[in-house]
XYZ file of C-alpha atoms in Angstrom:
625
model
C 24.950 -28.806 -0.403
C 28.279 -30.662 -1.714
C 27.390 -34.144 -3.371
C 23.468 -33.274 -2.604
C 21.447 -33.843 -5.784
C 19.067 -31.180 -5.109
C 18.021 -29.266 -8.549
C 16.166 -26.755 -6.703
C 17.464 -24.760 -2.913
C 15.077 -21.822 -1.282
C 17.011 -19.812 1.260
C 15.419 -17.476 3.722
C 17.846 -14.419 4.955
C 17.290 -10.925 6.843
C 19.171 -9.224 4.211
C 18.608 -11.824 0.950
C 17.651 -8.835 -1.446
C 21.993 -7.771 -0.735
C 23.104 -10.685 -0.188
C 22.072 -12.443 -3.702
C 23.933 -9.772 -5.734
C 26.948 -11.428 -5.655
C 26.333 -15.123 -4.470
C 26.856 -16.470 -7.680
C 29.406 -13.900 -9.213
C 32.570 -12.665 -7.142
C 31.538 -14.705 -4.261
C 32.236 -18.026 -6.087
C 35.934 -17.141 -6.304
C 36.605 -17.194 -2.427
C 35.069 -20.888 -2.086
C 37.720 -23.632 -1.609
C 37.777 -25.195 -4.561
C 36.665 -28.646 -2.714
C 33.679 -27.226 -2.277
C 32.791 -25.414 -5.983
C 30.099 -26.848 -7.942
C 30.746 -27.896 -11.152
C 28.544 -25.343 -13.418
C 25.958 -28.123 -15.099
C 25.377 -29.257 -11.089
C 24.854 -26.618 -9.230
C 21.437 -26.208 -8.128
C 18.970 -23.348 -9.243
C 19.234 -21.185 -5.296
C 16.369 -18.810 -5.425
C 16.652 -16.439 -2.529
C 13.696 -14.802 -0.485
C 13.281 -12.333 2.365
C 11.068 -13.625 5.648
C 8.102 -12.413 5.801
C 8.158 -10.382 9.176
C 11.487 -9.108 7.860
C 10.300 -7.809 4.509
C 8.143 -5.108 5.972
C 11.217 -3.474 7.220
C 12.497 -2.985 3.479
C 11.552 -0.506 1.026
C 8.052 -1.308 -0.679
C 9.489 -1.909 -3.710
C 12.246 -4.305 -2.816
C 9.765 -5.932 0.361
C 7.250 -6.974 -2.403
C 9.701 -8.410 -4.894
C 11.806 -10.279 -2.558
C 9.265 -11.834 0.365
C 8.326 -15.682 0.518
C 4.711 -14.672 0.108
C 5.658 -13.864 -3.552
C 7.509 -16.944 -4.131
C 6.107 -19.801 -6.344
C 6.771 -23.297 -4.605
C 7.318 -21.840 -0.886
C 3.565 -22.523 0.352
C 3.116 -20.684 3.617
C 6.871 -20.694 4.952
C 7.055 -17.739 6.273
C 11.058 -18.098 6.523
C 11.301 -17.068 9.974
C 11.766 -20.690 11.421
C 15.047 -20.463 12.453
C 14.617 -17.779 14.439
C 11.944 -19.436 16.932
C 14.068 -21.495 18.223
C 15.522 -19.310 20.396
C 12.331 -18.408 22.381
C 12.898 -22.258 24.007
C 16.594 -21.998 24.430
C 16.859 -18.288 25.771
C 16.281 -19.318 29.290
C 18.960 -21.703 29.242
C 21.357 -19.276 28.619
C 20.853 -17.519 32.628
C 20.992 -21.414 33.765
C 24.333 -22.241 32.192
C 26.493 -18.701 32.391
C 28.540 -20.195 35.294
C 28.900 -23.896 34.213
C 32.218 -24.753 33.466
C 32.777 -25.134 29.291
C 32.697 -28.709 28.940
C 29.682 -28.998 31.266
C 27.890 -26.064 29.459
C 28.571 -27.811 26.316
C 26.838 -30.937 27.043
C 24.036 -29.257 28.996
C 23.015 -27.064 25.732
C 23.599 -30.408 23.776
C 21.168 -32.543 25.992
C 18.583 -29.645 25.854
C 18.697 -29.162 21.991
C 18.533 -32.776 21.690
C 15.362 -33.237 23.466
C 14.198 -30.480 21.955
C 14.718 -31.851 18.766
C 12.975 -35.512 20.102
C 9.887 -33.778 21.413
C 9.413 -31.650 17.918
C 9.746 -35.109 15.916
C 7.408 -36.728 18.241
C 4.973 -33.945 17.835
C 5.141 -33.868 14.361
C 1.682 -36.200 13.613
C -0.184 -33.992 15.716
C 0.911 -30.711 14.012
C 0.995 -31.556 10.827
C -2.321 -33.089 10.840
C -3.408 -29.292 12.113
C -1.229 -27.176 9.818
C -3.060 -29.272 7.164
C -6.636 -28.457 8.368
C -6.038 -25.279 8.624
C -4.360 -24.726 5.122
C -7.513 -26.774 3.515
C -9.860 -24.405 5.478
C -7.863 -21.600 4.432
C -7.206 -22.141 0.794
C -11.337 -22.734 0.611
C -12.433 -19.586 1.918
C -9.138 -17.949 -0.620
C -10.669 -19.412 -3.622
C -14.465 -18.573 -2.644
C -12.899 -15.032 -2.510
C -10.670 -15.056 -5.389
C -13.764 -16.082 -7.468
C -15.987 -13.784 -5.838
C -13.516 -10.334 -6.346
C -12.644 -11.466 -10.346
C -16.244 -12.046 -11.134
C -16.184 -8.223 -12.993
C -12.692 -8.112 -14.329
C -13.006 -9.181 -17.944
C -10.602 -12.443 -18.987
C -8.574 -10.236 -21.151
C -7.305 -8.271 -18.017
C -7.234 -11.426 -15.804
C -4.891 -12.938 -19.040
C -2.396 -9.737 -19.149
C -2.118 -9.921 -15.598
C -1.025 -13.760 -15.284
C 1.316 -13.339 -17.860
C 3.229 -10.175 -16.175
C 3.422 -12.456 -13.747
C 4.765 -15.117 -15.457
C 7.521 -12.539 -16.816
C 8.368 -11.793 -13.240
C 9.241 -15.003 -11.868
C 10.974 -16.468 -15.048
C 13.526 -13.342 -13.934
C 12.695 -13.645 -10.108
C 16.260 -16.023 -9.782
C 18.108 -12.619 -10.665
C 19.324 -9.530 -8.225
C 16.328 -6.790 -8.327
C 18.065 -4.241 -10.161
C 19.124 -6.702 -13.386
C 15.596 -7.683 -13.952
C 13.498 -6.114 -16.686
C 9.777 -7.348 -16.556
C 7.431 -5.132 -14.094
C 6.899 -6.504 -10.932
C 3.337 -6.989 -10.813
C 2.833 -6.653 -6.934
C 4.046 -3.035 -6.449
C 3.419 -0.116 -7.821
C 6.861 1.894 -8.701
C 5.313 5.309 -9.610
C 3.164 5.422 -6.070
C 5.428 7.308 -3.963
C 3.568 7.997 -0.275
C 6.108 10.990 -0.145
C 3.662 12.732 -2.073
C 0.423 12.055 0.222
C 1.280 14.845 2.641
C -1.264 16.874 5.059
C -1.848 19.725 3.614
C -2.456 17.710 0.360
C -5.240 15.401 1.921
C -6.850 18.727 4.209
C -7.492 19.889 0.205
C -8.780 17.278 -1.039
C -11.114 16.989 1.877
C -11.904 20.759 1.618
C -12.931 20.345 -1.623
C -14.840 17.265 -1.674
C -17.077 19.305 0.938
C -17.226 21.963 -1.703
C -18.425 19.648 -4.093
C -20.934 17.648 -2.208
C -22.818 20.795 -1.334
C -23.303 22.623 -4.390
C -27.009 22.558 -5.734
C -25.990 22.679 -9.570
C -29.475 23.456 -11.915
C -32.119 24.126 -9.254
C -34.639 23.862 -12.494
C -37.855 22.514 -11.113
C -39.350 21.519 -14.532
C -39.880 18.379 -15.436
C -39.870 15.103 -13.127
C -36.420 14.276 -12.694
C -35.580 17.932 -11.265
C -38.656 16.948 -8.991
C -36.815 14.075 -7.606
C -33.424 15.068 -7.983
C -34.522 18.160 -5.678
C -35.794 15.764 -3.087
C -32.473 13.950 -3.089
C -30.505 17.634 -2.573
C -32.726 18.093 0.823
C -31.767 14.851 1.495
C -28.252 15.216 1.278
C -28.505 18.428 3.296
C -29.554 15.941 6.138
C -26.722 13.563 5.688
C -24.671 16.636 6.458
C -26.248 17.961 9.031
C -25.538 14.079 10.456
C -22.127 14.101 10.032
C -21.347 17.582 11.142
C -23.244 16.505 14.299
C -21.306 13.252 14.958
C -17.745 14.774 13.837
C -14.853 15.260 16.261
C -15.701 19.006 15.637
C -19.008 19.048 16.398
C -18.588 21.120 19.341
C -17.048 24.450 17.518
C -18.496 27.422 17.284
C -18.120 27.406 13.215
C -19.528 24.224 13.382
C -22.651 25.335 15.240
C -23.260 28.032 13.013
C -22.425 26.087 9.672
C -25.598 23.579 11.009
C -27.710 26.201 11.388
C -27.025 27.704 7.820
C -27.652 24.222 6.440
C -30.819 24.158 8.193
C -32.431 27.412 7.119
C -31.573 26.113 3.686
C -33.424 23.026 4.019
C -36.528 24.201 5.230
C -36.414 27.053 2.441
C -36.173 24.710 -0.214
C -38.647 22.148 1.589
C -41.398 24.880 0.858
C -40.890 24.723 -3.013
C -40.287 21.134 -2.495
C -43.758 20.250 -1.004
C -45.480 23.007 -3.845
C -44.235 20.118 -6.508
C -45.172 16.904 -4.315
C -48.591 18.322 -5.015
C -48.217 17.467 -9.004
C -46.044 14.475 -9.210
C -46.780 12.462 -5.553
C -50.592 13.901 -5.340
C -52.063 10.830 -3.965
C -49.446 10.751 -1.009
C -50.418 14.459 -0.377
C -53.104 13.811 2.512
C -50.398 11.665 4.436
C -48.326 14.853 3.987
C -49.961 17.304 4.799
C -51.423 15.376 7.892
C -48.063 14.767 8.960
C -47.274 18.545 8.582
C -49.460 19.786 10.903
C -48.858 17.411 13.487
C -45.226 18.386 13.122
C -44.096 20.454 15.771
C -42.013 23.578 14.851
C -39.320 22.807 17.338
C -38.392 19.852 14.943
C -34.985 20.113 13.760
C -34.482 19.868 10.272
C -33.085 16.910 9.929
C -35.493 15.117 11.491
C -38.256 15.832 8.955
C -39.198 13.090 6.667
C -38.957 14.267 2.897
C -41.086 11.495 0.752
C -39.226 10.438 -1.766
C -40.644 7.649 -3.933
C -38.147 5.492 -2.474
C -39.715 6.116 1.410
C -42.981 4.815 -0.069
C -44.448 1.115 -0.102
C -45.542 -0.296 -3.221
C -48.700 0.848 -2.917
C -48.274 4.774 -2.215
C -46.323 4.645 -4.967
C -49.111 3.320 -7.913
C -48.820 5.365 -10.107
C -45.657 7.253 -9.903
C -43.522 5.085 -12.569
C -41.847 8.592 -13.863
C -40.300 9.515 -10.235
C -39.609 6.207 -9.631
C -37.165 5.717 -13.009
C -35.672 8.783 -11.994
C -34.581 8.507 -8.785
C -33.514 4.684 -9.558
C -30.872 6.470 -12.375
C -30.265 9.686 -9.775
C -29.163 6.593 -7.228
C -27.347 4.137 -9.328
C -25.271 7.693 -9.784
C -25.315 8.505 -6.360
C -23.743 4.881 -5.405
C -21.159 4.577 -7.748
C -20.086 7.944 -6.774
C -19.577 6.868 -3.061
C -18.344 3.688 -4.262
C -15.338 5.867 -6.349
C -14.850 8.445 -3.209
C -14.220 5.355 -0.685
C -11.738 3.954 -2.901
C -9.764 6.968 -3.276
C -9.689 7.851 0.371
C -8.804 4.353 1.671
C -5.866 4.841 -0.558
C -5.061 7.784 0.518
C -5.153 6.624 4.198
C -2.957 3.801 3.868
C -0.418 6.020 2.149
C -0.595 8.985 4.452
C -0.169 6.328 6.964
C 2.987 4.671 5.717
C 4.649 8.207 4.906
C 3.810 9.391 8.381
C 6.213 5.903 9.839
C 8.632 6.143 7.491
C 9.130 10.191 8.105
C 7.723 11.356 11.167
C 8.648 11.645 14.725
C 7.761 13.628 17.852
C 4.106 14.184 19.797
C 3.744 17.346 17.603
C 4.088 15.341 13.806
C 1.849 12.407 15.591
C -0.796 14.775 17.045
C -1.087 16.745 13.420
C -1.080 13.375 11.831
C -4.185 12.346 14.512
C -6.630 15.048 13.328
C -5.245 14.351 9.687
C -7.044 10.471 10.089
C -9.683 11.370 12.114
C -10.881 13.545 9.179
C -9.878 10.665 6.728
C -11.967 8.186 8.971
C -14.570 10.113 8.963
C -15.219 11.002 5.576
C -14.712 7.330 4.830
C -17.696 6.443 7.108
C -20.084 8.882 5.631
C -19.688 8.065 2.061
C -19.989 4.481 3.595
C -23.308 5.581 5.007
C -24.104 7.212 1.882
C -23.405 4.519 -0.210
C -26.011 1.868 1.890
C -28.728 4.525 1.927
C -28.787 4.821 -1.719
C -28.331 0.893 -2.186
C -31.523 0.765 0.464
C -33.293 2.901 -1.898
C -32.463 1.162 -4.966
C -33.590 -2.294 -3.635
C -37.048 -0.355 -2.072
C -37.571 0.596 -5.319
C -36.498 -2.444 -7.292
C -36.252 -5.906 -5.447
C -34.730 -7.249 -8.975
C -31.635 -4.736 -8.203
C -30.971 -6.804 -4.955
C -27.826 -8.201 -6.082
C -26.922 -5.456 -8.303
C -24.838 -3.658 -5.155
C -23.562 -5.113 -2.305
C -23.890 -4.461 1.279
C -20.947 -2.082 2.272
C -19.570 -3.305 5.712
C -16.754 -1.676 7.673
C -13.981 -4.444 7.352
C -14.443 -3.932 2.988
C -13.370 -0.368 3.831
C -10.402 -1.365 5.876
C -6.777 0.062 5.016
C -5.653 -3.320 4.888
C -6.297 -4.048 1.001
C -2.958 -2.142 0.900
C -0.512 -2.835 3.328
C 0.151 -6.649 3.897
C -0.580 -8.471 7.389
C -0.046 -11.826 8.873
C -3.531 -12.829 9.099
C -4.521 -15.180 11.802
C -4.598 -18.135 9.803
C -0.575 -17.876 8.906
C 0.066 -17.083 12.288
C -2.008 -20.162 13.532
C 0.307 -22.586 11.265
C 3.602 -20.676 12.355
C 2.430 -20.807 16.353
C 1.561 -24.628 15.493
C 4.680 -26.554 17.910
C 5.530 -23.689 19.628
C 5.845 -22.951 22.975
C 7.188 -20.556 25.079
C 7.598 -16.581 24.404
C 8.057 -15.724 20.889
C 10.374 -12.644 19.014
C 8.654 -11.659 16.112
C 4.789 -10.548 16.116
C 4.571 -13.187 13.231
C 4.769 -16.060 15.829
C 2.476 -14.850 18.501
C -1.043 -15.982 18.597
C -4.546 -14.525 17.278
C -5.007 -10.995 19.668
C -7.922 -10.380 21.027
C -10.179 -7.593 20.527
C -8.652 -6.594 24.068
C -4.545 -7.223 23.278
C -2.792 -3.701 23.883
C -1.762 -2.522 20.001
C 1.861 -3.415 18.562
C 4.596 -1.133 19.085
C 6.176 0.175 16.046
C 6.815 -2.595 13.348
C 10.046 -1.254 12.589
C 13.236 0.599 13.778
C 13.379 4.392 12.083
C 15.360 5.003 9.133
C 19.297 5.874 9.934
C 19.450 9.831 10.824
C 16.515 10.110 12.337
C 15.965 9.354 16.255
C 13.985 6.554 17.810
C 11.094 7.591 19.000
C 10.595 8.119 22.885
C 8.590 6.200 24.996
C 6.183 9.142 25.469
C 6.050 9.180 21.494
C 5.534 5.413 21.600
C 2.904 6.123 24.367
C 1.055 8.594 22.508
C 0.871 6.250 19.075
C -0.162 3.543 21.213
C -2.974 5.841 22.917
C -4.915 7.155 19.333
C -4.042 4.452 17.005
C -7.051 2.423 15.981
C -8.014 -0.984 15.063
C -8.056 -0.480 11.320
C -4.872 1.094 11.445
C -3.277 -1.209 13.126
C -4.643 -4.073 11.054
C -3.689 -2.245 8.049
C 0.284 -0.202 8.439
C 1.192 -3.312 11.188
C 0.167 -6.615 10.591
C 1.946 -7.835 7.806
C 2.527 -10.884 5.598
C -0.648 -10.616 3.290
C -1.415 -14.406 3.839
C -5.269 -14.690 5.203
C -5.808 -11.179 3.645
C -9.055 -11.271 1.427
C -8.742 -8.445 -1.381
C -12.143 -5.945 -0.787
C -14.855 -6.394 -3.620
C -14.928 -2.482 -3.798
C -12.177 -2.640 -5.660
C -13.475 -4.703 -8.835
C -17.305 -3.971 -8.674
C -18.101 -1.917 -11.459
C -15.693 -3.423 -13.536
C -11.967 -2.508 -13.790
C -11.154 1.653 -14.894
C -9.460 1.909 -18.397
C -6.197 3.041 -18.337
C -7.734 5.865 -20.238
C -10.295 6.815 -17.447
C -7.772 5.713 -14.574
C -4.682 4.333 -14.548
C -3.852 4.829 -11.192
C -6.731 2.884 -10.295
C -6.355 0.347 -12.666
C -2.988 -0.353 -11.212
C -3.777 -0.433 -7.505
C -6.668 -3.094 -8.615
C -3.836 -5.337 -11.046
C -1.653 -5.444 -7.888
C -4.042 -6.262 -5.351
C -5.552 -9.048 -7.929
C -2.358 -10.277 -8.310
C -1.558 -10.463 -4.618
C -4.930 -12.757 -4.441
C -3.689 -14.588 -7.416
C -0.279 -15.516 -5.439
C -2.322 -16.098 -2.199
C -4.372 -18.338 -3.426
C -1.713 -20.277 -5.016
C 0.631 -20.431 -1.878
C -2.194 -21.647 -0.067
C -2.786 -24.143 -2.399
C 0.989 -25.052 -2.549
C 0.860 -25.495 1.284
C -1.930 -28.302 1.005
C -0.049 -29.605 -1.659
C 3.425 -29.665 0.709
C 1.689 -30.600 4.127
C 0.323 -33.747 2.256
C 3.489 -34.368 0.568
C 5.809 -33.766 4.099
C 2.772 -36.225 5.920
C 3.914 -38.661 3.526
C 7.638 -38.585 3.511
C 7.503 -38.680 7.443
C 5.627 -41.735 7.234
C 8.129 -43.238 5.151
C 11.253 -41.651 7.376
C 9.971 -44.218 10.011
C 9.830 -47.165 8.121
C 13.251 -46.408 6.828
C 14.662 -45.791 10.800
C 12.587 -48.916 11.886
C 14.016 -51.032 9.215
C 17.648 -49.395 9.822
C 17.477 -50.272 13.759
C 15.852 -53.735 12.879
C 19.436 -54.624 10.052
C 21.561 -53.219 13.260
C 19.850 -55.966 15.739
C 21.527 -58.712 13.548
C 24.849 -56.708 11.776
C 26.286 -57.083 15.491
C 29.110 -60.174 15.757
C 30.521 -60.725 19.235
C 30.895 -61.836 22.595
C 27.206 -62.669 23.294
C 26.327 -60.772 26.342
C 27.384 -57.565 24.670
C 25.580 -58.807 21.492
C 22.468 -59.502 23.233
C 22.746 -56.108 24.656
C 22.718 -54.417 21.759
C 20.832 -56.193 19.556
C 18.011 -55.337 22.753
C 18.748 -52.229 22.311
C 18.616 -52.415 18.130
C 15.108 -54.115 18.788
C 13.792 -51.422 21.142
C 14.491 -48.245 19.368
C 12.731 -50.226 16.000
C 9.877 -50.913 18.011
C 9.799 -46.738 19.218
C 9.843 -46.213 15.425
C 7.341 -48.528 14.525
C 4.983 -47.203 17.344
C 5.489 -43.771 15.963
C 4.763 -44.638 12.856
C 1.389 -46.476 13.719
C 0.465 -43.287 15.653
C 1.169 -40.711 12.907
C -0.326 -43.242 10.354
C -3.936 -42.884 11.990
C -3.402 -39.215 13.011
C -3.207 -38.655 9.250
C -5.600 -41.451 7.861
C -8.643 -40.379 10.358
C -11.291 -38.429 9.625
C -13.139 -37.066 12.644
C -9.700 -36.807 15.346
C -9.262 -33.101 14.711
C -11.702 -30.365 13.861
C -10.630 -27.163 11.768
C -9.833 -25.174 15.159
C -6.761 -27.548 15.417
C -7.589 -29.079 18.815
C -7.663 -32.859 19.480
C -11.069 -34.677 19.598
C -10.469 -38.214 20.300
C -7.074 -39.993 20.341
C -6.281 -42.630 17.896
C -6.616 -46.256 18.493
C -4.154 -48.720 19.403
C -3.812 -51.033 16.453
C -1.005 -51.156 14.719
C -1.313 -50.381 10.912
C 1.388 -52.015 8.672
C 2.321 -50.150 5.891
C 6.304 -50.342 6.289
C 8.627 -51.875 3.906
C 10.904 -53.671 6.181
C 14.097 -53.810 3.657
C 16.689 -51.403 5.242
C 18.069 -48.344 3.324
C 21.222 -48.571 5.317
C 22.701 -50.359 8.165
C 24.378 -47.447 9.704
C-alpha cells in the first residue's frame, strides 16, 4: 500500500478478529522502515472475518467481526481469494513432474489466461451480480418495512444509534471497545438450554394447556369459553395421535382419558347450547341422533359461534363478543409459545454442535427436537384455527393476524445462512468444484444435507463417520437451513417476532433483545444490499473507463516507437491490434450494461448485444507505458 493514496483499506482474513490486535501497535516496529507510513498517511485498515469463516468463531466474536456487519463492504463475502484454487487444483497433478523452470511457466500461462478469461467475462457478470442485487435489495426493503411496521420510532431510533456507537469503535480490537454490539446477545449463553431443561418446559406447558381453571357455567362467556375447553381437548387428542409416540401404551390410555372427559363435559355443554345458541338447537340435536356412538370424540362437531354462518348466528351478539376476546387471547398466546420454542430450538441446537459427540448424545438430542418440532407445529395449528375463527366471526379482523406458514417458524431467524441470493452473486464466474459451501450453487430440495459446518472444539474428538452418518440420517430441512447455512444475507427476519408490538423491557427483556438484534441484522442487510447496487454500478463504471484508458495507452504506444521501420511497423501493428481488442471490449460491455431487456433477473442471457460500436472513450492516454 506504499505511495497508494487510499484513505480507506478492507482486509478479509481467517483469523482477522487475532490478527488486528496488534497490526497497528507492536507490529509496526518490525516493518522496514522503507516501508512505515508516516502517521497523518496511513490509511484507516478496518479488518473483517469472511463470511463462511465467521461461523467457525465464537457467537460473540463471529457477529462483531464478519463482512455482513461491515458498513461499505456490500455483499463481499471475503472469501474470493480462496476460489481460485478450485480452477488451479487440477493443475497441480499435471505439473508434479515438470522440471522447475517448465512448471513455472506452465502455472504462469494458466493463471494468465485465467486472469484474461475473468476480465473478458466481466460485462456479462457484472451485468448479473447487478440484477440480482436490485432484485434482492427490493424484496429486503419490502420486508424490512413490512417486520418494523409495529415497532414504535422511539425503539427503531435507540436501535440505529447503538449501532452507530458500534461502528464508530468497530476500527478497534473486540475487547477495547465499549459500546454494545447490537447484533449479539452477550448474556444468551446456549450452555444453559440443556435437555432436561427443555423436557420441563415441555412437561409443563402440557400441564398448563390442560387445566380447566373456573368450570363456572354462569353467564355467557363461561358458555363459550367452555366450548373452547372441549375444543382444545380435540386439538390434543390430534396431536397425541400424530406424535412420534403415538404408538405407546401411556399414550393410548392418556387418549382415552381425554376422551371420556370430553364427552362428559359435552353433556353439560349441549344443556347450555339450549339457552344461549337455541335457534341452532334443531340442527343439533338432528345431528345427534344421526351420530353414531362409535364416533370418536374428536370427531364430533361442538358449535361454537364461530362454526356458524352469519345467519345461524342472528342473534347471538353476546357469544359472539366473547369468543372474539377468548380468541384474540388464545392467538397471542400461541403467537408468545412459538416464539419461545423456536428460540429454544436454535439454541439447543447450537449447544448440542458445539458440545456433543457420539450416536448416544445425537440420538438423545433426536427425541429432544422431535418433541421441540412438534410442539412448534401444534401451537402453529393452534394459532391458524383461532385466526380462522376470528376472521369467521369478524371479516374486518382480516388483517388484524396473519397467516402463520411453516418457513415464519423456521430456526433460521437465529442462526445466520448464506441465502441463495449471496450464493448466486459469489457462484457468478465460477467454474469448476468449489471449497467452501458459500460458493456452491442453490441445493435442491433433493441435495444430500451438509456435513458438519465446522471442525469440533480442541479436546474433543472428531466425530466418526457413523456419527456423521447418523446426523446426516435425522437432521431435517429446517435444521439444516437454520444451525448450517450461514451468512445472514437473503435471510428475511419472521414477522412473529414484531407483531404485537415489541415486549417492554419490563414485561421481557429477553425478548426484547432477541427482536433489537434480529431488527438490527435486517437493518445491516438491507443496507449491504443496498451498498452492493451502489458498488456494482460504481465497478460497471470504472471498468468502462479501464478500457478507454488501455485503448488509449496501446493507441500512444503505436506512435512512441522510433526505429528501423520493419520492426516499427511491427509493433506499432501490434500497438494498433491490442487497442482495437480494447475498444471491442469496451463496445461490448458498454451495451451489456446500457440494455434493458439482454438479461432477465435469473441471470441468464436473452439476446446478445449488437454490433455497433458505441463511442464513449476519451482517447487522451493516461500513460504511455
Amino acid at each position: 500500500l506504499l505511495r497508494e493514496q487510499l484513505t480507506d483499506v478492507f482486509v478479509s482474513y481467517d483469523i482477522g478478529c487475532q490478527w488486528r490486535i496488534n497490526l497497528l501497535g507492536k507490529r509496526l516496529g518490525d516493518v522496514p522502515e522503507e516501508l512505515v507510513y508516516a502517521e497523518d498517511d496511513r490509511p484507516d485498515i478496518n479488518v473483517a472475518l469472511p463470511v463462511f469463516h465467521s461461523a467457525c468463531h465464537e457467537e460473540s466474536c463471529g457477529s462483531a467481526e464478519t463482512c455482513r456487519h461491515k458498513l461499505g463492504v456490500g455483499m463481499t463475502d471475503g472469501e474470493g481469494v480462496e476460489r481460485v484454487w478450485a480452477a488451479f487444483n487440477e493443475l497441480a497433478s499435471a505439473t508434479k513432474e515438470m522440471h522447475q523452470d517448465v512448471r513455472r511457466d506452465a502455472l504462469e500461462d494458466a493463471i494468465d489466461w485465467h486472469n484474461w478469461l475473468k476480465n473478458l467475462t466481466l460485462g456479462i457478470h457484472s451485468r448479473r451480480k447487478r440484477e440480482v442485487a436490485l432484485v434482492e435489495l427490493k424484496r429486503q426493503e419490502e420486508n424490512f418495512a413490512l417486520t418494523g411496521e409495529t415497532i414504535s420510532i422511539e425503539d427503531k431510533q435507540e436501535w440505529v444509534d447503538m449501532m452507530d456507537r458500534w461502528h464508530e469503535q468497530e476500527h478497534l480490537p473486540l475487547k477495547s471497545r465499549t459500546a454494545k454490539n447490537p447484533y449479539s446477545l452477550a448474556e444468551q449463553r446456549a450452555e444453559n438450554i440443556t435437555e432436561a431443561r427443555v423436557a420441563a418446559s415441555l412437561l409443563s406447558a402440557e400441564k398448563d394447556d390442560l387445566a380447566d381453571g373456573d368450570d363456572s357455567l354462569t353467564g355467557t362467556a363461561n358458555f363459550v369459553r367452555m366450548g373452547l375447553q372441549l375444543q382444545k381437548i380435540q386439538l390434543r387428542i390430534h396431536e397425541l395421535k400424530a406424535s412420534h409416540v403415538a404408538e405407546r401404551g401411556e399414550t393410548r390410555v392418556k387418549i382415552q382419558d381425554l376422551r371420556i372427559r370430553f364427552l362428559r363435559k359435552l353433556r353439560d355443554y349441549r344443556v347450555l347450547q339450549a339457552t344461549y345458541m337455541k335457534p341452532m338447537m334443531s340442527v343439533i340435536m338432528q345431528e345427534e341422533r344421526a351420530r353414531q356412538a362409535a364416533v370418536d370424540a374428536e370427531q364430533i362437531k361442538i358449535y361454537l359461534p364461530s362454526d356458524l354462518s352469519e345467519k345461524q348466528r342472528h342473534g347471538m351478539e353476546a357469544a359472539i363478543k366473547a369468543e372474539l376476546a377468548f380468541r384474540r387471547a388464545y392467538v397471542t398466546n400461541a403467537l408468545h409459545g412459538v416464539r419461545r420454542l423456536v428460540h429454544t430450538k436454535s439454541h439447543f441446537i447450537r449447544f448440542r454442535h458445539k458440545n456433543w459427540r457420539g450416536q448416544r448424545k445425537y440420538t438423545s438430542s433426536q427425541r429432544t427436537l422431535k418433541d421441540l418440532d412438534e410442539s412448534i407445529i401444534n401451537l402453529r395449528q393452534r394459532y391458524e384455527i383461532s385466526r380462522l375463527a376470528i376472521v369467521a366471526l369478524d371479516q374486518s379482523a382480516e388483517n388484524e393476524f396473519r397467516e402463520m406458514r411453516r418457513e415464519d417458524v423456521s430456526t433460521r431467524w437465529v442462526t445466520d445462512y448464506d441465502g441463495a441470493a449471496a450464493r448466486r452473486l459469489a457462484v457468478i464466474g465460477q467454474s469448476g468444484q468449489h471449497r467452501t459451501p458459500a460458493t456452491q450453487p442453490v441445493a435442491t430440495p433433493a441435495a444430500p444435507p451438509r456435513p458438519l459446518p465446522a471442525p469440533p472444539p480442541s479436546g474433543m474428538p472428531a466425530a466418526s463417520p457413523e456419527e456423521q452418518a447418523l446426523y446426516n440420517s435425522w437432521a431435517n430441512d429446517d435444521e439444516m437451513e437454520g444451525a448450517e447455512k450461514r451468512g445472514g444475507s437473503r435471510r428475511e427476519m419472521s414477522w412473529i417476532w414484531t407483531a404485537m408490538a415489541v415486549p417492554t423491557t419490563d414485561q421481557d427483556n429477553f425478548m426484547r433483545e432477541s427482536i433489537r438484534i434480529e431488527w438490527c441484522k435486517a437493518y445491516a442487510r438491507r443496507a449491504r444490499w443496498t451498498e452492493e447496487v451502489v458498488l456494482l454500478e460504481e465497478e460497471e463504471r470504472r471498468i468502462v473507463q479501464s478500457l478507454c484508458w488501455y485503448e488509449a495507452g496501446w493507441r500512444a504506444r503505436a506512435h512512441a516507437w522510433h526505429g528501423l521501420t520493419a520492426v516499427n511497423r511491427g509493433k506499432r501493428a501490434y500497438a494498433r491490434r491490442q487497442a482495437d481488442i480494447y475498444r471491442r471490449i469496451h463496445d461490448n460491455f458498454t451495451l451489456r450494461f446500457t440494455s434493458e431487456d439482454e438479461l432477465g433477473t435469473t441471470g441468464k442471457k436473452r439476446k446478445a448485444p449488437a454490433t455497433d460500436t458505441v463511442d464513449g472513450c476519451d482517447a487522451t492516454p493516461l500513460s504511455t507505458t
